[in-house]
Coordinates of C-alpha atoms in Angstrom, one line a residue:
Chain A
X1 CA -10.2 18.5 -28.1
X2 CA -11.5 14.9 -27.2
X3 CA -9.8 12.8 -24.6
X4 CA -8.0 9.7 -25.2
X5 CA -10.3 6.6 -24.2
X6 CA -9.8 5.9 -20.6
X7 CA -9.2 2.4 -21.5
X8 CA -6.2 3.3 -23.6
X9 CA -4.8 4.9 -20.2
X10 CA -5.4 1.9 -18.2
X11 CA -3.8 -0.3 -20.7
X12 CA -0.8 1.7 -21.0
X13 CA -0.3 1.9 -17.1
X14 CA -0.4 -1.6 -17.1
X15 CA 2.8 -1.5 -19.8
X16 CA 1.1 -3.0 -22.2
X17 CA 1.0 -1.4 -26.2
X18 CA -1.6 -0.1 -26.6
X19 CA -3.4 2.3 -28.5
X20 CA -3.5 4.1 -32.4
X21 CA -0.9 6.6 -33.4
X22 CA -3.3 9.1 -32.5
X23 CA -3.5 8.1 -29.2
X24 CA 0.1 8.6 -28.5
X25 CA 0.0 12.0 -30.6
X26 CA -3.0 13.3 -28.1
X27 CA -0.8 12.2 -25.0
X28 CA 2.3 13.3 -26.0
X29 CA 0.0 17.1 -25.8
X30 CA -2.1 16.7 -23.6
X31 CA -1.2 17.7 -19.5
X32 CA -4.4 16.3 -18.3
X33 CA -4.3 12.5 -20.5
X34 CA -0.4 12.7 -18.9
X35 CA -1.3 13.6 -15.5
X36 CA -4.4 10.6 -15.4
X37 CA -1.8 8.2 -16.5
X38 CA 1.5 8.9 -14.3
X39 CA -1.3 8.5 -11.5
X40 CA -3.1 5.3 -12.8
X41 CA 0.6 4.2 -13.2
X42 CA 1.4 5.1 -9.5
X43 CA -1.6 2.5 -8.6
X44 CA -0.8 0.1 -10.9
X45 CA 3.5 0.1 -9.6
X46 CA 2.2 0.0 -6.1
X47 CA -0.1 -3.1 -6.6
X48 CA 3.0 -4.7 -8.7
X49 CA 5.5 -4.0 -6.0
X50 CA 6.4 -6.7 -4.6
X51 CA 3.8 -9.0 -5.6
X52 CA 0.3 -10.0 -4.3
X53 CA -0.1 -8.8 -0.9
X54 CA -2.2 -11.0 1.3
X55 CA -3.7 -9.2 4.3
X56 CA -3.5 -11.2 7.2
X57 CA -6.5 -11.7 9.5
X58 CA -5.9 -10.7 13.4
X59 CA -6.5 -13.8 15.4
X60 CA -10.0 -14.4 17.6
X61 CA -8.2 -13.3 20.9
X62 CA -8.0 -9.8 19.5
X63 CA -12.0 -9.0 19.2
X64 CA -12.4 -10.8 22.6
X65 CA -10.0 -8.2 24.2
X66 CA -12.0 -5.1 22.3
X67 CA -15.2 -6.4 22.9
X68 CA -14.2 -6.9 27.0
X69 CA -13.0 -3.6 27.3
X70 CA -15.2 -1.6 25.3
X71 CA -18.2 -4.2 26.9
X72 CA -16.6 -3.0 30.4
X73 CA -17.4 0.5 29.6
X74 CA -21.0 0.3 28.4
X75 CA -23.8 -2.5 28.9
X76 CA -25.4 -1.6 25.7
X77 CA -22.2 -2.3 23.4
X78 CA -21.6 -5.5 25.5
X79 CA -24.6 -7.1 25.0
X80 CA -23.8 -6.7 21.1
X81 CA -20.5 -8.0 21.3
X82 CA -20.8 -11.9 22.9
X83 CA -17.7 -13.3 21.8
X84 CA -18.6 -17.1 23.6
X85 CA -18.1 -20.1 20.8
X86 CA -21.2 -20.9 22.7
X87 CA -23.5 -17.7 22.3
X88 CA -21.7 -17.7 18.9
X89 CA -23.4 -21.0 17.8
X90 CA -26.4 -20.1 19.6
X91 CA -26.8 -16.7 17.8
X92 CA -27.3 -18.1 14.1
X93 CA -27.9 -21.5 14.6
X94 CA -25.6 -22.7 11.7
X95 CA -22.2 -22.4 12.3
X96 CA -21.8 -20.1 10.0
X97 CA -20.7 -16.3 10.8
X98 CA -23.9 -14.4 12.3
X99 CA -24.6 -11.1 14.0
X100 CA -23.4 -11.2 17.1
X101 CA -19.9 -13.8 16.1
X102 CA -16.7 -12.2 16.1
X103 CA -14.8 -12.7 13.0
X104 CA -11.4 -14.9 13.0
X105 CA -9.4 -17.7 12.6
X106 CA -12.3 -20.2 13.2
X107 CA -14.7 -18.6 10.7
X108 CA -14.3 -19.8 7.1
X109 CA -12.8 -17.4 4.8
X110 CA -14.2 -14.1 5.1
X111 CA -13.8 -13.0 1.8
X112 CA -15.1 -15.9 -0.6
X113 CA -12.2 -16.2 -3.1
X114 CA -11.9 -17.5 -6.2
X115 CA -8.7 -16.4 -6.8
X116 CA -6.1 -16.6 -3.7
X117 CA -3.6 -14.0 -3.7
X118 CA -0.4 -14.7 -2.3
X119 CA -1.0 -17.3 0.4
X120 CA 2.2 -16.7 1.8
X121 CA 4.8 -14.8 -0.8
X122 CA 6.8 -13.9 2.6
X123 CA 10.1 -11.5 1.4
X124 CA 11.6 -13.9 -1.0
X125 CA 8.4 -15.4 -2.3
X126 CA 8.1 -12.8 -4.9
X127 CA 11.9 -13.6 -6.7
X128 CA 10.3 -16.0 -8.8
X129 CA 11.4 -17.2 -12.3
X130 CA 9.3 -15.7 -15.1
X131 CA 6.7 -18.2 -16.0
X132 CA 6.1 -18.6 -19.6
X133 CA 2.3 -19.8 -19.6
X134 CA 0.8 -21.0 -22.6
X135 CA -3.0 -19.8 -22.5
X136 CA -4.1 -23.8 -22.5
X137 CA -1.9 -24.4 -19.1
X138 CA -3.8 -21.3 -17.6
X139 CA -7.2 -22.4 -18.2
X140 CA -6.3 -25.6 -17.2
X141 CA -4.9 -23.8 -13.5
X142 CA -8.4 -21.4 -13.8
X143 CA -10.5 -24.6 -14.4
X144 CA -9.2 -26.3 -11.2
X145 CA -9.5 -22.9 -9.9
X146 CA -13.4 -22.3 -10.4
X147 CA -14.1 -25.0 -7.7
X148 CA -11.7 -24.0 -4.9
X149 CA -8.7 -21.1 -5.6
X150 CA -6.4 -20.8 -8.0
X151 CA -2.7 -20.0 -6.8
X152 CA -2.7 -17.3 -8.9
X153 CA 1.1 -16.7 -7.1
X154 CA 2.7 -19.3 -9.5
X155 CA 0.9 -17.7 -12.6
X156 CA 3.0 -14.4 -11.6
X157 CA 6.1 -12.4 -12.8
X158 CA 8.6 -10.8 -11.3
X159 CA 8.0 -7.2 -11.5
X160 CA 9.5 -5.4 -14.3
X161 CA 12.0 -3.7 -12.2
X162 CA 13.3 -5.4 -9.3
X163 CA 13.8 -3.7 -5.9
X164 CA 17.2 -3.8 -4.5
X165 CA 16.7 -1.6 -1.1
X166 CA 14.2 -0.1 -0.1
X167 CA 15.2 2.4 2.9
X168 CA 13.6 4.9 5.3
X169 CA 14.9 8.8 4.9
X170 CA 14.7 10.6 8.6
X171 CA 15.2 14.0 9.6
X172 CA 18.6 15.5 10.5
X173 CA 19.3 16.3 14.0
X174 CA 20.7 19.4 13.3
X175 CA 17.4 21.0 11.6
X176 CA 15.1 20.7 14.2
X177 CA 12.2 22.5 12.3
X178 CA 12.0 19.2 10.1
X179 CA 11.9 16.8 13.0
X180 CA 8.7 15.7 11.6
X181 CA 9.5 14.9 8.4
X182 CA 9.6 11.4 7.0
X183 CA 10.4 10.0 3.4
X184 CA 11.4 6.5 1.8
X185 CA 13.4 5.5 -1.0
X186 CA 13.7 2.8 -3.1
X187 CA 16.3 1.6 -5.3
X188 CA 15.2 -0.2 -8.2
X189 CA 17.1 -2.1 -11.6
X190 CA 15.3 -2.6 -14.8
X191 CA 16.7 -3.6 -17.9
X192 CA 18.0 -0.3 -18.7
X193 CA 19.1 1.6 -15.6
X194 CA 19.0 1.8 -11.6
X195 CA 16.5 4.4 -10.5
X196 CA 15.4 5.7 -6.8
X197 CA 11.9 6.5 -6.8
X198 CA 11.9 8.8 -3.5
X199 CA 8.6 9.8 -1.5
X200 CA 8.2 12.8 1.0
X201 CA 6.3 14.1 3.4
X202 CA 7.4 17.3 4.9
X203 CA 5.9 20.4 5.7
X204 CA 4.9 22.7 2.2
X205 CA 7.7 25.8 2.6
X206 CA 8.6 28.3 0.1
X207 CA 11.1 26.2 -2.3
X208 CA 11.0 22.9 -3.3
X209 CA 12.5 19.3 -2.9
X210 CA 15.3 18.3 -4.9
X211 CA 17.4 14.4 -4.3
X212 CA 20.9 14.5 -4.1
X213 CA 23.3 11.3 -3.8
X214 CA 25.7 12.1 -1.2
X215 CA 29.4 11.2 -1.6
X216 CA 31.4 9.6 1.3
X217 CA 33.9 12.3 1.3
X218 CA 30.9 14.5 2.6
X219 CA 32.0 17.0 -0.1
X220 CA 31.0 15.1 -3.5
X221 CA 27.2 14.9 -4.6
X222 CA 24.8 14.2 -7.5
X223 CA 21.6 16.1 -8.3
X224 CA 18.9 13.5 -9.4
X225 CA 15.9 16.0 -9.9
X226 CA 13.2 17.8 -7.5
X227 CA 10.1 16.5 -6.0
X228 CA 6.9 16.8 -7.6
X229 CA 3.8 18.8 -6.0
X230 CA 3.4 15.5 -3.9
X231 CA 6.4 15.6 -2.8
X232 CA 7.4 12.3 -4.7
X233 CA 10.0 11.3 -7.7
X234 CA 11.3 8.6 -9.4
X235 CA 14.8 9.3 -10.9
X236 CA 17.6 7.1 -13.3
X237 CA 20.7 7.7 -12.0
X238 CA 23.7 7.8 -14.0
X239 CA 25.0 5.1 -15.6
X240 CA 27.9 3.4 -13.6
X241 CA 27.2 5.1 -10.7
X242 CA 29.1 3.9 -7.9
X243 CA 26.7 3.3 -5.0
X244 CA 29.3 2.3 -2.5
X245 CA 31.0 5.8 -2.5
X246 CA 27.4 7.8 -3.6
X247 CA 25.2 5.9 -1.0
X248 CA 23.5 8.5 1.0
X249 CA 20.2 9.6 -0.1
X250 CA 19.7 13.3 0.8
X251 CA 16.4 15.7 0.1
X252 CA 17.0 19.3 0.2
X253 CA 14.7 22.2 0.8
X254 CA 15.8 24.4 -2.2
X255 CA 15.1 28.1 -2.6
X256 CA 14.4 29.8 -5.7
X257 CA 17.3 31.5 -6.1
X258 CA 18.5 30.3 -9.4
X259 CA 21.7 28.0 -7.6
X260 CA 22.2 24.6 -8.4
X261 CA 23.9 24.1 -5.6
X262 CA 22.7 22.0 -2.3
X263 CA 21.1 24.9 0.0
X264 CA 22.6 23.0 3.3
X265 CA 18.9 22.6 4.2
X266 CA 18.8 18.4 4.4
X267 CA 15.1 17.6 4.8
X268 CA 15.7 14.2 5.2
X269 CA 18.6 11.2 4.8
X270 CA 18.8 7.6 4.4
X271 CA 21.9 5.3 3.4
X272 CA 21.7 2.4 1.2
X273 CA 22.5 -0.8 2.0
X274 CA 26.2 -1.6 0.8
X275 CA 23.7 -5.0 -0.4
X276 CA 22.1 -2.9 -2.5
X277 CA 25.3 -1.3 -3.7
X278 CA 26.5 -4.9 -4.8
X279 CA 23.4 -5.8 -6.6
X280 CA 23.2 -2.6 -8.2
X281 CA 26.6 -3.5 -10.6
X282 CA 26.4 -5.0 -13.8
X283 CA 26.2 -8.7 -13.8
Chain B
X1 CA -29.6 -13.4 7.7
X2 CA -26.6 -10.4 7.5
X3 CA -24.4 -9.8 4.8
X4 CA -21.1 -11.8 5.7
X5 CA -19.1 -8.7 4.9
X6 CA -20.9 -5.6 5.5
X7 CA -20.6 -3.0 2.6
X8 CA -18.4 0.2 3.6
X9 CA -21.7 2.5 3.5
X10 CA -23.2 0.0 5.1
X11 CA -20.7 0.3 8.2
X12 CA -20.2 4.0 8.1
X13 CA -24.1 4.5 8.2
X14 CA -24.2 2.2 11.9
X15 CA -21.0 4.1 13.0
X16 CA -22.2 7.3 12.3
X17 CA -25.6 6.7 14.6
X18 CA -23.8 4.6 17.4
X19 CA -24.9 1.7 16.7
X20 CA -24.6 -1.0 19.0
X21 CA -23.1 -3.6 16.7
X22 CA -21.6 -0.4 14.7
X23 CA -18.2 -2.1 15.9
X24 CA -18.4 -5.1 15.3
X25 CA -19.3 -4.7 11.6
X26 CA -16.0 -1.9 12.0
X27 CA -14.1 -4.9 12.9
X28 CA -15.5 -7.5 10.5
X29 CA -15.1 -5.0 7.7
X30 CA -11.5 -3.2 8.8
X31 CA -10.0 -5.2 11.2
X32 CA -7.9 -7.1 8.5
X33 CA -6.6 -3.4 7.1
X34 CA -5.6 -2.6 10.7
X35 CA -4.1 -6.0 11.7
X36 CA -2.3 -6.4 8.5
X37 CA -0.6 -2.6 8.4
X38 CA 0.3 -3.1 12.0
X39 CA 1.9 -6.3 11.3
X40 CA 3.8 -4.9 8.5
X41 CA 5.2 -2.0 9.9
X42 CA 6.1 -3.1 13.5
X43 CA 7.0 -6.8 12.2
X44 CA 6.1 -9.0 15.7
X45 CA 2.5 -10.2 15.9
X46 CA 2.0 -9.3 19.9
X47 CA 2.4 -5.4 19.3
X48 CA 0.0 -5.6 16.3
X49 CA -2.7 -7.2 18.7
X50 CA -2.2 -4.7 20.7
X51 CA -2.2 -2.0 18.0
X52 CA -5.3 -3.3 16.6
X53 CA -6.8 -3.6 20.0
X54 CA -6.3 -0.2 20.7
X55 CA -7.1 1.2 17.1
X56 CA -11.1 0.1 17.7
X57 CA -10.9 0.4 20.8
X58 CA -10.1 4.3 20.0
X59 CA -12.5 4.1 17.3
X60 CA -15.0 3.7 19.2
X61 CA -14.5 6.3 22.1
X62 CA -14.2 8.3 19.5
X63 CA -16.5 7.9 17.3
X64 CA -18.3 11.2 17.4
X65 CA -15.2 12.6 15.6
X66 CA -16.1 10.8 12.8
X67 CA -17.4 13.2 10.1
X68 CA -18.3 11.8 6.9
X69 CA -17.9 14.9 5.5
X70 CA -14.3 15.2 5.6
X71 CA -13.1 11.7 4.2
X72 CA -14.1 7.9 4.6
X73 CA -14.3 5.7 7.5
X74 CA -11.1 3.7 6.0
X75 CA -9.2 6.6 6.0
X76 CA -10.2 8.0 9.2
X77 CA -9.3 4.4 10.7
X78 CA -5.8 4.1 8.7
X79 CA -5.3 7.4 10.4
X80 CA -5.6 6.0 13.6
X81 CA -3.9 3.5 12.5
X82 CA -0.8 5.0 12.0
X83 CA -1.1 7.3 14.8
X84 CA -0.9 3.8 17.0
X85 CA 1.7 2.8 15.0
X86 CA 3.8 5.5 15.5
X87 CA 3.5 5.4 19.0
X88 CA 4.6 1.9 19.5
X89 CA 7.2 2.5 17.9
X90 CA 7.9 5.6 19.5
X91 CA 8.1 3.9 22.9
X92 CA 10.3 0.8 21.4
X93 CA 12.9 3.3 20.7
X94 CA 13.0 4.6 23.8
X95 CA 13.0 0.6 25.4
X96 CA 15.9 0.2 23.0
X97 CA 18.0 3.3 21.3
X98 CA 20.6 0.4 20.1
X99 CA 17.9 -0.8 17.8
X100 CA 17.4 3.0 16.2
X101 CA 21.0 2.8 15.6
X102 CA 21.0 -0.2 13.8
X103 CA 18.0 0.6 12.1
X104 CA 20.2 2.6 9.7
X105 CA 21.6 0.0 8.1
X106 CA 18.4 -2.2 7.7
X107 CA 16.2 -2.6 4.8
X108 CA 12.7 -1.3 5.7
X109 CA 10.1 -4.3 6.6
X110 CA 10.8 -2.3 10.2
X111 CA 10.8 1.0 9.6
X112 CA 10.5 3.9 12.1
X113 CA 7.5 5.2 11.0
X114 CA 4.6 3.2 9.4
X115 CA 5.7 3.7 6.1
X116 CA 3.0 5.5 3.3
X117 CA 4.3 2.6 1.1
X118 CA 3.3 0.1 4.0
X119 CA 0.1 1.9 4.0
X120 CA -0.4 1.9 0.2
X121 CA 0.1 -1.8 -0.4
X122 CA -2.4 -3.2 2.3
X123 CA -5.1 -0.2 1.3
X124 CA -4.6 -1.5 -2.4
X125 CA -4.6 -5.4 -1.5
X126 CA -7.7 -4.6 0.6
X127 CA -9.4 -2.9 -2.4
X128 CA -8.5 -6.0 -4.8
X129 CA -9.9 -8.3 -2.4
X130 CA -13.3 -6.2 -1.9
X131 CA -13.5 -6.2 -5.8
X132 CA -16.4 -8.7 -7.8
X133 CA -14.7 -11.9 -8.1
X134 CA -14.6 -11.8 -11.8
X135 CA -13.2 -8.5 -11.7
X136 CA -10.6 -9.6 -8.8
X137 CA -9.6 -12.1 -11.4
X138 CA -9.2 -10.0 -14.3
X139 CA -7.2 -7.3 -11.9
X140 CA -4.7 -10.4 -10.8
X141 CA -4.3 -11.6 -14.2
X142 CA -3.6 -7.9 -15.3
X143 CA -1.0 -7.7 -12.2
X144 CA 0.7 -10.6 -12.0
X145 CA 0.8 -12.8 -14.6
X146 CA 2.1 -12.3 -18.0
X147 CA -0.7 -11.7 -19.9
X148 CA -2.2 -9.0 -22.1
X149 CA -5.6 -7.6 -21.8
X150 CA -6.5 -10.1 -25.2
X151 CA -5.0 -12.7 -23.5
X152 CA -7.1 -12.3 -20.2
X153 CA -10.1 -12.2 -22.8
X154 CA -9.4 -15.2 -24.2
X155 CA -8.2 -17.1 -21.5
X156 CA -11.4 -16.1 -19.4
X157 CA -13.6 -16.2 -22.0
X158 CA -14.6 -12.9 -21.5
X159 CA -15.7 -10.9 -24.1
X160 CA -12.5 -8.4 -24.9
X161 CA -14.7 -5.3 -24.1
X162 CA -15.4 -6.5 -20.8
X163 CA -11.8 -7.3 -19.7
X164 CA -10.9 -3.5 -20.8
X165 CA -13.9 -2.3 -19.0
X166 CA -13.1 -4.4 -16.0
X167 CA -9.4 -3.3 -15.8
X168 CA -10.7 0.8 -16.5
X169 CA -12.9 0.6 -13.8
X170 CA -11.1 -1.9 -11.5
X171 CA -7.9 1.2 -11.8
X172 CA -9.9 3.4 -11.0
X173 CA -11.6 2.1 -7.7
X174 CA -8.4 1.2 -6.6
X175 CA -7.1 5.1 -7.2
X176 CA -10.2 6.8 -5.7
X177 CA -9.6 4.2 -2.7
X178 CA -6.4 5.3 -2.2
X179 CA -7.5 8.9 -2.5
X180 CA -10.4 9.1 -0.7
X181 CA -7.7 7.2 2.3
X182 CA -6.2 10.1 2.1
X183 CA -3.0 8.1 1.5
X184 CA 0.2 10.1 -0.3
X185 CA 0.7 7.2 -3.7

């Protein structure tokens, strides 16, 4: 049996509809057409998450301090590795970024770009209102843009869920033969529902991962679901869900005994924000 | 007259045969990646110079480890990376325990351990940016703006074919980056 196109799967990661009937019908059979898009979806969540993410460039000061102590340790290297404004102008003549110039601050943008992503978002930047672009005020923004940047950053959305915590889940004290496991977890709202998409990365044992929400009492929990083979989930919790009394996030090394009970193995745990517990209630 | 930004092969090929200016194209190439996951996962901007110092200046000593066999120079470097990383933070908690105990209660732009979604974000924005710059714009569009895949066409005026092509392929690189990093998505 034939594939779906591959650029039917990259469509639908991106959320968009796309596709014939019998596109869907060969998904909704097929593992490896499934599998392909859960992990181009994966991608395209993690370049959605909180926006365009700028990578910042390390100042000049910080390849002057390599190149003087890797210089200080062989003649050779040092001799490549000038990092003078002078031998820098000297070196290529023009100004412009040459072999033996360290890259930074002074240099003119490294990467030539036409579009700029996210000067400066910072943690708020991305809680922007939806834009509603007619396809005339875009090309008007990517006209302006094909001589210098376009701020691509004020064409953007909100993502389609919006991230309400995002915490870190650490080992317990008390299991010692975890102490290097590590694991995140992040609540998110959509329209519809809260979910926590949880990550881990703990040693592979006999079992398997399954997320709990932990009660206050100490006593009461919630079984979301188990980790995948990657040790990763995303799971919609229960509708009216109180987070300020379910607010620990616990992963449990289950065996395969049949029980659907917590095997008192915690893996890792994490507690969510009462913030997060406010923003999680209907509006 | 050198590339301004040395192509990845390009860079492994010098590392590889100990190149003299191996690390400097190392550091033109990856020293944004390294600057910008420190930054992100340890917050101040001393401790990521010093991170990044330290992650080419480990590179380097260590170079011969390098095997191309067994995954790609980016990974290898977000490797050590991390392992920096880690050990700056490591030795903040034990300048300041009262910190660890209030790191419970904080959202994570500081977490305790770089974070594989820290990771993730900066290897993706890293790939986007190395991508052709009409395929960069396509990507964005697809990403962050409203628009359909029709839309991008016609607002681009790109032939439809192209912008599907562009955003199969553009998905892609970005998944096989992330793989061949070696980084849990």
């Amino acid at each position: 049996m034939s594939h779906t196109d591959p650029e039917f799967l990259a469509l639908k990661a991106l959320g968009e509809q796309a596709g014939t009937a019998q596109d869907a019908a060969h998904l909704a059979q097929c593992a490896d057409c499934r599998l392909e898009l859960e992990r181009l979806t994966r991608v395209v969540e993690l370049a959605r998450r909180d926006g365009p993410t700028p990578l910042e460039e390390p100042p000049a000061s910080v390849w002057e301090r390599i190149a003087a102590t890797v210089g200080s340790e062989g003649a050779g290297v040092a001799r490549a590795l000038v990092p003078s404004d002078s031998a820098r102008g000297a070196a290529n003549g023009s100004g412009r970024r040459g072999p033996l110039a360290p890259p930074g601050r002074d240099v003119p943008a490294r990467r030539p770009t036409g579009v700029r992503v996210g000067n400066s978002p910072g943690r708020g930047g991305w809680r922007r209102r939806r834009l509603r672009l007619v396809a005339a005020g875009l090309a008007a923004g990517l006209i302006i843009g094909a001589g210098g940047t376009v701020a691509v950053t004020q064409l953007t959305r909100p993502p389609a869920s919006q991230v309400l915590a995002e915490i870190e889940l650490r080992p317990l004290a008390q299991f010692p033969q975890y102490q290097s496991a590590a694991g995140t977890a992040a609540l998110r709202k959509t329209q519809a529902a809260l979910q926590l998409a949880v990550s881990v990365s703990a040693p592979p044992r006999p079992g398997f991962y399954e997320v709990w929400l932990l009660g206050a009492n100490g006593t009461s929990m919630i079984s979301l679901g188990d980790l995948n083979a990657e040790h990763a989930g995303t799971f919609t919790l229960p509708t009216g869900v109180d987070l300020r009394f379910y607010s620990r996030v616990d992963v449990s090394l289950q065996p395969f005994n049949g029980s659907t009970q917590h095997s008192s193995t915690s893996v890792v745990r994490g507690s969510l924000p009462a913030t997060a517990a406010g923003a999680a209630e209907p509006s | 007259m050198p590339v301004e930004v040395p192509s990845d092969e390009d860079v492994s090929a010098a590392f590889g045969k100990g190149d003299p200016d191996a690390l400097r194209l190392l550091y033109v190439r990856f020293g944004a990646l390294v600057y910008s996951l420190a930054r992100r996962s340890l917050g101040g901007q001393a401790d990521a110079e010093d991170v990044t110092q330290q992650v080419f200046v480990s590179a380097w000593r260590g170079r011969d480890t390098f095997d191309p066999e067994r995954g790609s120079l980016a990974g290898w470097l977000v490797t050590i990376t991390r392992n920096r990383i880690s050990d700056m933070l490591r030795s903040r908690q034990r300048d300041d325990r009262v910190l660890l105990h209030m790191a419970a209660n904080v959202t994570t732009e500081d977490p305790a351990v770089p974070s594989d979604q820290v990771v993730n974000r900066v290897v993706v924005a890293d790939e986007l940016a190395r991508l052709p710059e009409a395929q960069r714009l396509v990507m964005t569009l697809a990403f962050y703006s409203d628009l359909t895949h029709e839309q991008i066409a016609e607002v681009l005026q790109m032939p439809l074919g192209t912008v599907k092509s562009h955003i199969r392929r553009g998905l892609q690189r970005l998944r096989s980056r992330l793989e061949a990093d070696r980084v849990a998505y």
